[in-house]
Structures are given as structure tokens and as C-alpha cells.
CSV table of C-alpha atoms and ligand atoms in Angstrom, one decimal:
chain,number,residue,atom,x,y,z
A,1,UNK,CA,58.5,104.7,147.6
A,2,UNK,CA,56.4,103.8,144.5
A,3,UNK,CA,55.0,100.3,143.8
A,4,UNK,CA,56.0,98.7,140.6
A,5,UNK,CA,54.5,95.5,139.1
A,6,UNK,CA,55.4,93.7,136.0
A,7,UNK,CA,55.1,90.1,134.6
A,8,UNK,CA,56.4,87.8,132.1
A,9,UNK,CA,54.7,84.9,130.5
A,10,UNK,CA,56.4,81.4,131.1
A,11,UNK,CA,56.0,80.3,127.4
A,12,UNK,CA,59.8,79.7,126.8
A,13,UNK,CA,62.6,81.6,124.7
A,14,UNK,CA,62.7,84.7,126.7
A,15,UNK,CA,64.7,86.9,124.2
A,16,UNK,CA,66.7,90.2,124.1
A,17,UNK,CA,63.4,91.9,123.1
A,18,UNK,CA,61.9,90.9,126.7
A,19,UNK,CA,65.3,91.9,128.3
A,20,UNK,CA,65.7,95.3,126.7
A,21,UNK,CA,62.0,96.3,126.6
A,22,UNK,CA,61.0,95.2,130.2
A,23,UNK,CA,63.5,93.1,132.1
A,24,UNK,CA,66.3,95.6,132.4
A,25,UNK,CA,64.0,98.1,133.7
A,26,UNK,CA,63.0,95.7,136.4
A,27,UNK,CA,66.5,95.7,137.7
A,28,UNK,CA,67.0,99.4,137.5
A,29,UNK,CA,63.9,100.1,139.6
A,30,UNK,CA,64.3,97.5,142.3
A,31,UNK,CA,66.8,99.8,144.4
A,32,UNK,CA,64.3,102.8,144.8
A,33,UNK,CA,61.0,101.1,144.7
A,34,UNK,CA,58.7,98.4,146.1
A,35,UNK,CA,58.8,95.8,143.4
A,36,UNK,CA,56.5,92.9,142.3
A,37,UNK,CA,57.7,90.8,139.4
A,38,UNK,CA,55.4,87.9,138.6
A,39,UNK,CA,55.8,84.7,136.4
A,40,UNK,CA,52.2,84.8,134.9
A,41,UNK,CA,51.3,81.2,134.5
A,42,UNK,CA,47.6,81.9,134.3
A,43,UNK,CA,48.1,84.1,131.2
A,44,UNK,CA,50.2,81.4,129.7
A,45,UNK,CA,47.2,78.9,129.8
A,46,UNK,CA,45.1,81.3,127.5
A,47,UNK,CA,46.6,79.1,124.8
A,48,UNK,CA,47.2,75.1,125.2
A,49,UNK,CA,50.3,74.3,127.2
A,50,UNK,CA,52.1,71.0,127.8
A,51,UNK,CA,52.1,70.6,131.5
A,52,UNK,CA,55.6,69.4,132.0
A,53,UNK,CA,56.9,72.3,129.8
A,54,UNK,CA,54.9,74.8,131.5
A,55,UNK,CA,56.3,73.8,134.7
A,56,UNK,CA,59.8,73.9,133.5
A,57,UNK,CA,59.3,77.3,131.8
A,58,UNK,CA,58.0,78.9,135.2
A,59,UNK,CA,61.3,77.9,136.9
A,60,UNK,CA,63.3,79.0,133.7
A,61,UNK,CA,61.6,82.5,134.0
A,62,UNK,CA,62.4,82.7,137.8
A,63,UNK,CA,65.8,81.8,137.3
A,64,UNK,CA,66.3,84.2,134.7
A,65,UNK,CA,64.7,87.0,136.9
A,66,UNK,CA,67.4,86.4,139.4
A,67,UNK,CA,70.3,85.8,136.7
A,68,UNK,CA,69.8,89.3,135.4
A,69,UNK,CA,70.0,90.9,138.7
A,70,UNK,CA,66.7,90.8,140.5
A,71,UNK,CA,67.2,90.3,144.0
A,72,UNK,CA,64.3,88.2,145.6
A,73,UNK,CA,65.1,89.5,149.1
A,74,UNK,CA,64.4,93.1,147.7
A,75,UNK,CA,61.7,92.4,145.0
A,76,UNK,CA,58.8,90.1,145.4
A,77,UNK,CA,59.4,87.5,143.0
A,78,UNK,CA,56.4,85.0,142.5
A,79,UNK,CA,54.1,82.8,140.4
A,80,UNK,CA,50.9,84.2,139.7
A,81,UNK,CA,48.7,81.0,140.2
A,82,UNK,CA,50.3,80.9,143.8
A,83,UNK,CA,48.3,83.9,144.9
A,84,UNK,CA,44.6,83.0,144.2
A,85,UNK,CA,43.5,86.8,144.4
A,86,UNK,CA,44.7,87.3,140.7
A,87,UNK,CA,42.1,84.8,139.4
A,88,UNK,CA,39.3,86.3,141.6
A,89,UNK,CA,39.9,89.8,140.7
A,90,UNK,CA,40.4,88.9,137.1
A,91,UNK,CA,36.9,87.6,137.1
A,92,UNK,CA,35.5,90.8,138.8
A,93,UNK,CA,37.5,93.1,136.2
A,94,UNK,CA,36.1,90.7,133.3
A,95,UNK,CA,32.7,91.6,134.4
A,96,UNK,CA,33.7,95.4,134.6
A,97,UNK,CA,34.9,95.5,131.1
A,98,UNK,CA,32.9,95.2,128.0
A,99,UNK,CA,33.2,93.0,124.9
A,100,UNK,CA,33.7,95.9,122.7
A,101,UNK,CA,36.9,97.2,124.4
A,102,UNK,CA,38.3,93.5,124.6
A,103,UNK,CA,37.7,92.7,120.8
A,104,UNK,CA,39.5,95.9,119.9
A,105,UNK,CA,43.0,94.7,121.6
A,106,UNK,CA,45.3,94.3,118.9
A,107,UNK,CA,47.0,91.4,120.6
A,108,UNK,CA,43.8,89.6,120.5
A,109,UNK,CA,43.1,90.4,117.0
A,110,UNK,CA,46.6,89.1,116.0
A,111,UNK,CA,46.3,85.9,118.0
A,112,UNK,CA,42.8,85.2,116.8
A,113,UNK,CA,43.4,86.2,113.2
A,114,UNK,CA,42.5,83.5,110.7
A,115,UNK,CA,41.4,81.0,113.5
A,116,UNK,CA,37.9,79.6,113.5
A,117,UNK,CA,37.5,79.6,117.2
A,118,UNK,CA,40.0,80.6,119.9
A,119,UNK,CA,39.8,80.2,123.8
A,120,UNK,CA,37.7,82.7,125.5
A,121,UNK,CA,40.6,83.3,127.8
A,122,UNK,CA,42.4,85.1,125.0
A,123,UNK,CA,39.7,87.6,124.8
A,124,UNK,CA,39.3,88.3,128.5
A,125,UNK,CA,43.3,88.1,129.1
A,126,UNK,CA,43.4,92.0,129.5
A,127,UNK,CA,41.1,92.0,132.3
A,128,UNK,CA,43.3,89.4,134.1
A,129,UNK,CA,46.4,91.6,133.5
A,130,UNK,CA,44.6,94.6,134.9
A,131,UNK,CA,43.9,92.5,137.9
A,132,UNK,CA,47.6,91.6,138.2
A,133,UNK,CA,48.6,95.3,138.4
A,134,UNK,CA,45.5,96.7,140.4
A,135,UNK,CA,46.0,94.2,143.1
A,136,UNK,CA,49.1,95.7,144.5
A,137,UNK,CA,48.0,99.3,144.3
A,138,UNK,CA,50.5,99.7,141.5
A,139,UNK,CA,52.1,103.1,140.5
A,140,UNK,CA,54.4,102.0,137.7
A,141,UNK,CA,54.2,99.3,135.2
A,142,UNK,CA,57.6,98.8,133.2
A,143,UNK,CA,56.8,97.1,130.0
A,144,UNK,CA,57.6,97.1,126.2
A,145,UNK,CA,55.5,99.0,123.7
A,146,UNK,CA,53.3,96.1,122.7
A,147,UNK,CA,51.7,96.3,126.2
A,148,UNK,CA,50.6,99.9,125.8
A,149,UNK,CA,47.0,99.2,124.9
A,150,UNK,CA,46.7,96.7,127.8
A,151,UNK,CA,47.8,99.3,130.2
A,152,UNK,CA,45.4,101.8,128.8
A,153,UNK,CA,42.5,99.3,129.5
A,154,UNK,CA,43.9,98.7,132.9
A,155,UNK,CA,43.7,102.5,133.8
A,156,UNK,CA,40.2,102.7,132.2
A,157,UNK,CA,39.0,99.9,134.3
A,158,UNK,CA,40.5,101.3,137.5
A,159,UNK,CA,38.9,104.7,136.8
A,160,UNK,CA,35.5,103.1,135.9
A,161,UNK,CA,35.4,101.1,139.3
A,162,UNK,CA,36.5,104.1,141.2
A,163,UNK,CA,33.7,106.2,139.6
A,164,UNK,CA,31.1,103.6,140.2
A,165,UNK,CA,31.9,102.4,143.7
A,166,UNK,CA,34.2,105.1,145.2
A,167,UNK,CA,38.0,105.2,145.3
A,168,UNK,CA,39.0,101.5,145.1
A,169,UNK,CA,42.3,101.3,142.8
A,170,UNK,CA,45.4,103.4,142.2
A,171,UNK,CA,45.4,104.4,138.5
A,172,UNK,CA,48.9,103.1,137.2
A,173,UNK,CA,51.2,104.5,134.6
A,174,UNK,CA,53.1,102.3,132.2
A,175,UNK,CA,56.9,102.8,131.7
A,176,UNK,CA,58.2,102.5,128.3
A,177,UNK,CA,62.0,102.9,127.5
A,178,UNK,CA,63.1,105.3,124.6
A,179,UNK,CA,65.3,102.6,123.1
A,180,UNK,CA,64.4,99.0,123.4
A,181,UNK,CA,60.7,99.4,123.8
A,182,UNK,CA,60.2,97.4,120.5
A,183,UNK,CA,62.7,95.1,119.4
A,184,UNK,CA,62.0,93.6,116.0
A,185,UNK,CA,62.7,90.2,114.5
A,186,UNK,CA,66.2,89.8,113.0
A,187,UNK,CA,65.1,88.0,109.9
A,188,UNK,CA,62.2,90.5,109.4
A,189,UNK,CA,62.5,93.9,110.9
A,190,UNK,CA,58.8,94.6,110.3
A,191,UNK,CA,57.7,92.1,112.8
A,192,UNK,CA,58.2,92.2,116.5
A,193,UNK,CA,60.8,89.8,117.9
A,194,UNK,CA,58.7,87.1,119.6
A,195,UNK,CA,59.1,84.0,121.6
A,196,UNK,CA,57.0,81.9,119.3
A,197,UNK,CA,58.4,82.7,115.7
A,198,UNK,CA,59.2,79.5,114.0
A,199,UNK,CA,62.9,80.6,112.8
A,200,UNK,CA,65.4,80.4,115.6
A,201,UNK,CA,67.5,83.1,113.8
A,202,UNK,CA,64.6,85.6,114.2
A,203,UNK,CA,65.5,86.3,118.0
A,204,UNK,CA,68.4,85.9,120.3
A,205,UNK,CA,67.4,84.2,123.5
A,206,UNK,CA,68.9,85.2,126.8
A,207,UNK,CA,70.5,81.7,127.1
A,208,UNK,CA,71.7,81.5,123.5
A,209,UNK,CA,75.4,80.3,123.3
A,210,UNK,CA,77.9,82.7,121.6
A,211,UNK,CA,78.0,80.8,118.4
A,212,UNK,CA,74.2,81.2,117.7
A,213,UNK,CA,74.4,84.8,118.7
A,214,UNK,CA,77.1,85.3,116.2
A,215,UNK,CA,75.1,83.5,113.4
A,216,UNK,CA,71.8,85.3,114.1
A,217,UNK,CA,73.2,88.8,114.1
A,218,UNK,CA,75.6,88.1,111.0
A,219,UNK,CA,72.6,87.0,109.0
A,220,UNK,CA,70.2,89.7,110.2
A,221,UNK,CA,68.4,91.3,107.4
A,222,UNK,CA,69.8,94.8,106.5
A,223,UNK,CA,69.7,96.7,103.3
A,224,UNK,CA,71.8,97.3,100.3
A,225,UNK,CA,72.8,101.0,101.1
A,226,UNK,CA,75.7,100.0,103.5
A,227,UNK,CA,75.6,103.0,105.8
A,228,UNK,CA,75.1,102.7,109.5
A,229,UNK,CA,72.2,104.9,109.8
A,230,UNK,CA,69.0,105.1,112.0
A,231,UNK,CA,65.9,105.4,109.6
A,232,UNK,CA,62.9,103.2,110.8
A,233,UNK,CA,61.0,103.6,107.6
A,234,UNK,CA,63.7,103.0,105.0
A,235,UNK,CA,66.1,101.1,106.8
A,236,UNK,CA,64.3,99.0,109.5
A,237,UNK,CA,67.0,96.1,110.0
A,238,UNK,CA,69.9,98.4,110.6
A,239,UNK,CA,67.9,100.7,112.7
A,240,UNK,CA,66.8,97.7,114.8
A,241,UNK,CA,70.3,96.6,115.3
A,242,UNK,CA,71.2,100.2,116.2
A,243,UNK,CA,68.6,99.9,118.9
A,244,UNK,CA,69.9,96.6,120.4
A,245,UNK,CA,73.6,98.0,120.2
A,246,UNK,CA,72.4,101.3,122.0
A,247,UNK,CA,70.4,99.5,124.4
A,248,UNK,CA,73.3,97.0,125.6
A,249,UNK,CA,76.0,99.6,125.6
A,250,UNK,CA,74.1,102.7,126.8
A,251,UNK,CA,75.6,104.6,123.8
A,252,UNK,CA,73.1,107.0,122.1
A,253,UNK,CA,72.2,106.0,118.7
A,254,UNK,CA,73.6,109.3,117.3
A,255,UNK,CA,76.8,108.7,118.7
A,256,UNK,CA,76.9,105.2,117.1
A,257,UNK,CA,76.0,106.6,113.7
A,258,UNK,CA,79.1,108.9,114.3
A,259,UNK,CA,81.3,106.1,115.3
A,260,UNK,CA,80.3,104.0,112.3
A,261,UNK,CA,80.4,106.6,109.6
A,262,UNK,CA,82.4,105.2,106.7
A,263,UNK,CA,82.3,101.7,108.1
A,264,UNK,CA,80.2,98.6,106.4
A,265,UNK,CA,77.7,96.6,108.1
A,266,UNK,CA,80.1,93.7,108.7
A,267,UNK,CA,82.3,95.7,111.0
A,268,UNK,CA,79.2,97.1,112.9
A,269,UNK,CA,77.6,93.5,113.2
A,270,UNK,CA,80.9,92.1,114.4
A,271,UNK,CA,81.1,94.7,117.3
A,272,UNK,CA,77.4,94.1,118.1
A,273,UNK,CA,78.0,90.3,118.4
A,274,UNK,CA,80.9,91.1,121.1
A,275,UNK,CA,78.5,93.5,123.0
A,276,UNK,CA,75.8,91.1,122.9
A,277,UNK,CA,77.8,88.1,124.0
A,278,UNK,CA,79.5,90.0,126.7
A,279,UNK,CA,76.1,91.1,128.2
A,280,UNK,CA,74.6,87.6,127.9
A,281,UNK,CA,77.4,85.4,129.2
A,282,UNK,CA,77.0,86.4,132.8
A,283,UNK,CA,73.3,85.9,132.6
A,284,UNK,CA,73.8,82.4,131.2
A,285,UNK,CA,76.4,81.4,133.9
A,286,UNK,CA,74.2,82.6,136.7
A,287,UNK,CA,71.3,80.8,135.4
A,288,UNK,CA,72.9,77.6,135.4
A,289,UNK,CA,74.1,78.1,138.9
A,290,UNK,CA,70.5,78.8,140.2
A,291,UNK,CA,68.0,77.0,138.0
A,292,UNK,CA,68.2,73.7,140.0
A,293,UNK,CA,68.8,75.1,143.3
A,294,UNK,CA,66.6,74.7,146.5
A,295,UNK,CA,67.2,78.6,147.0
A,296,UNK,CA,65.0,79.2,143.8
A,297,UNK,CA,62.0,77.4,145.1
A,298,UNK,CA,62.2,78.8,148.5
A,299,UNK,CA,62.4,82.4,147.2
A,300,UNK,CA,59.2,81.7,145.0
A,301,UNK,CA,57.4,80.3,148.2
A,302,UNK,CA,58.4,83.3,150.0
A,303,UNK,CA,57.7,85.8,147.3
A,304,UNK,CA,54.1,84.3,147.0
A,305,UNK,CA,53.4,84.6,150.7
A,306,UNK,CA,54.6,88.4,150.7
A,307,UNK,CA,52.3,89.1,147.6
A,308,UNK,CA,49.4,87.1,148.9
A,309,UNK,CA,49.4,89.1,152.2
A,310,UNK,CA,48.8,92.4,150.1
A,311,UNK,CA,46.4,90.8,147.7
A,312,UNK,CA,44.0,89.6,150.4
A,313,UNK,CA,43.7,93.0,151.8
A,314,UNK,CA,43.0,94.5,148.6
A,315,UNK,CA,40.3,91.7,147.9
A,316,UNK,CA,38.7,92.7,151.1
A,317,UNK,CA,38.5,96.3,150.1
A,318,UNK,CA,37.2,95.3,146.6
A,319,UNK,CA,34.4,93.0,147.8
A,320,UNK,CA,33.4,95.6,150.3
A,321,UNK,CA,33.1,98.3,147.7
A,322,UNK,CA,31.3,96.2,145.3
A,323,UNK,CA,29.0,94.7,148.0
A,324,UNK,CA,30.0,91.3,147.7
A,325,UNK,CA,30.0,88.6,150.4
A,326,UNK,CA,28.3,88.8,153.6
B,1,TYM,P1,55.2,89.0,127.4
B,1,TYM,O1,55.6,87.7,128.2
B,1,TYM,O2,54.9,88.6,126.2
B,1,TYM,O3,56.5,89.7,127.4
B,1,TYM,C1,57.2,90.2,128.5
B,1,TYM,C2,57.6,91.6,128.5
B,1,TYM,O4,58.5,91.8,127.5
B,1,TYM,C3,58.1,92.9,126.5
B,1,TYM,N1,58.4,92.6,125.1
B,1,TYM,C4,59.1,93.2,124.2
B,1,TYM,N2,59.9,94.4,124.5
B,1,TYM,C5,60.5,94.9,123.4
B,1,TYM,N3,60.7,94.4,122.2
B,1,TYM,C6,60.0,93.1,122.0
B,1,TYM,N4,60.1,92.6,120.8
B,1,TYM,C7,59.2,92.5,123.1
B,1,TYM,N5,58.5,91.4,123.1
B,1,TYM,C8,57.9,91.5,124.4
B,1,TYM,C9,56.6,92.8,126.7
B,1,TYM,O5,56.1,94.3,126.4
B,1,TYM,C10,56.5,92.7,128.2
B,1,TYM,O6,56.9,93.7,128.9
B,1,TYM,N6,50.8,90.6,128.9
B,1,TYM,C11,52.2,90.6,129.3
B,1,TYM,C12,52.5,89.7,130.7
B,1,TYM,C13,51.6,90.4,131.8
B,1,TYM,C14,52.0,91.6,132.4
B,1,TYM,C15,51.0,91.7,133.4
B,1,TYM,C16,53.0,92.7,132.2
B,1,TYM,C17,50.6,89.7,132.6
B,1,TYM,N7,50.4,90.6,133.4
B,1,TYM,C18,51.0,92.7,134.4
B,1,TYM,C19,52.9,93.7,133.1
B,1,TYM,C20,51.9,93.8,134.1
B,1,TYM,C21,53.0,89.8,128.3
B,1,TYM,O7,52.4,89.0,127.6
B,1,TYM,O8,54.2,89.8,128.4
């Protein structure tokens, strides 16, 4: 059995990009692997958060994990700050990393662009992400394409520690899907779909009502050519919608192109609305059932205990290799 680790930030508006790029993989992997799915609240505070909102979003993500089909009895579902070893190993890996490689991270560049000053945590964030992964001797990290550079850094840090101090960490691999790894904004298909974009119509959140889903898809930016064809360079809008359709339905993009030959964007979009609504309806219903349940809190407590038991052991090994403590 392989170890799988991944995480989602509790920063609101979990959208179909998160789902099709990462969360869908979480469910697929849980039957044949030992999976750890984390709600990374220590990552969320790299930018200021309202405490009440943060707490709400943590439970929202937990409920969404379960609503999409993650079984907390099979997989370990937990909140990062409930397992103190994340912060401890995060610090150690901050010391192992160098500023040059952290300043090169495109996510840091994007988030700090144009700002006079940003929180230090925004820079050191990838070392904490590496800690999340390496604490559990992880083999596989299912994520979207935007995390590729962070996974590379995680591998580099693991190899650096192993070379300096002797075998300490498993060197993990990222797992990226062929379709869905980078879902773009519906209003601007040259930008990634994101939780924080101001325009609500730029994304479809997992909890959106059918009327909102319909509006966002019918208004999605396309082009004036009118043929349903995948061509990222020249037709980024319709290509993005084809990726979403394919990821939700499991139908290969080439087959969709054949199916919609001679049809306009209107027909295609109408069908995409139906496919999306049918995929998200059961998630929204299950979410409502469990979001305010004691069962949810209990499974997070249980998950933190199970994760902590492993993380504590890893930290004993790490401190020992590095000569820390007494
Ligand atoms: P986060 O919370 O931004 O996103 C959660 C997951 O969703 C993927 N994703 C996307 N996939 C396709 N298209 C998009 N438009 C899109 N937007 C987001 C992300 O790639 C991610 O897999 N740093 C991570 C959280 C993290 C983590 C970890 C992940 C912290 N520690 C350890 C894996 C392992 C993040 O900010 O994800």
C-alpha cells in the first residue's frame, strides 16, 4: 500500500477547479492506498484571516471532503493545526531551504506582486507544505498543476536532508490528471479558476445552486468561431469548457468534439450545465446533512489522533538524524 497525502486551504469557495484537479483524485485513491487528507489552516494564515470565518471554512472543507465521497474511516481526515509536528517540521525545513529557491516560487511572485510588504509566511509557505508531505512518508501527492513547483521543492528538500544526514525522508511524487489539472476562470480563460477572484461568475463553487451554475456557464467566455474544438492557444474558453465536460463525464475530449460537430456553443453549454448540476447536486445535499453534525467533529478528532501518532514518530527520527534535543 502506498501513502497518499494532500491538502486544501480553508479559504472559502471550494470550486470545480479544486474538485476536478485534486479532490476527485482523493476519492479514487482511497480504496487502494493509505490516505491522509488535511485541511491546511496553518497555510491559510499566511494571509490575514477573520477567525470566525476561518473556523467556518475549516468545517466547510471537512464536510465537503466527506460529501464528495471521502470516507473518514478509511482515510485520515484532519486539521493541520491539530497535529503540532507540522509546524515543527515546517520550521526545520525552512532552515534547510534557501531564500533563492523560495523567492523563485511563482505562487509567491504572484501573491506578492505589487505589494510593498507581505507576511514572511507567504515566502516560507512551501517549506511548510513540504513538511506536511514528508511527515507521513508520503509516496503520492494528488494535486492540480499549480502545485507542481511546490512538489519539486519538496523533493529537493527531502533529497537534501537525506544526503546531508542519512536517509530520513521518502521522496514523494506528484500525481497530476491529464484532464482537469488546470481549470481556468470562466470569465477569463487565460487565468486560473481561483477561490479569491472578485467575480463570482469566474468560478463554479461546489455548493452553488443550479441557477448560479447555469448563469456562469451560459455567460462563460468563448470565441466567435462557433465550433466546439479543443485548441488552448486560439480557443482557450471553449477548450476549458471541454476539459470541464470531459472531467465530469469521463468522455474523452476527442469524442466530445465529434459529438458536437455541427452544433453551436449554445447546445454544448446547455448540456454542460446539465452534467455539472447532476454532478454537484448530490455533493450539496450530502454537505447539508453532515456540516453541522457531531459526527463531523468526531471524525476530525479521530483523524488528528491517527495522524499525530505517525507524525510524532517521524519527528523522533528527524530530531535524531539532525542531532537535535538531548
Ligand atoms: P489550494 O487550497 O489552493 O487548492 C487545493 C487543490 O486544488 C488544486 N487547484 C486546482 N486544480 C485545477 N484547476 C484549478 N484552477 C485549481 N485551483 C486549485 C490545487 O492544485 C490543490 O491541489 N498549497 C496547497 C495546499 C497544501 C497541500 C499541502 C497540497 C498545503 N500542504 C500538501 C498537497 C500536499 C494549496 O494552496 O492548495
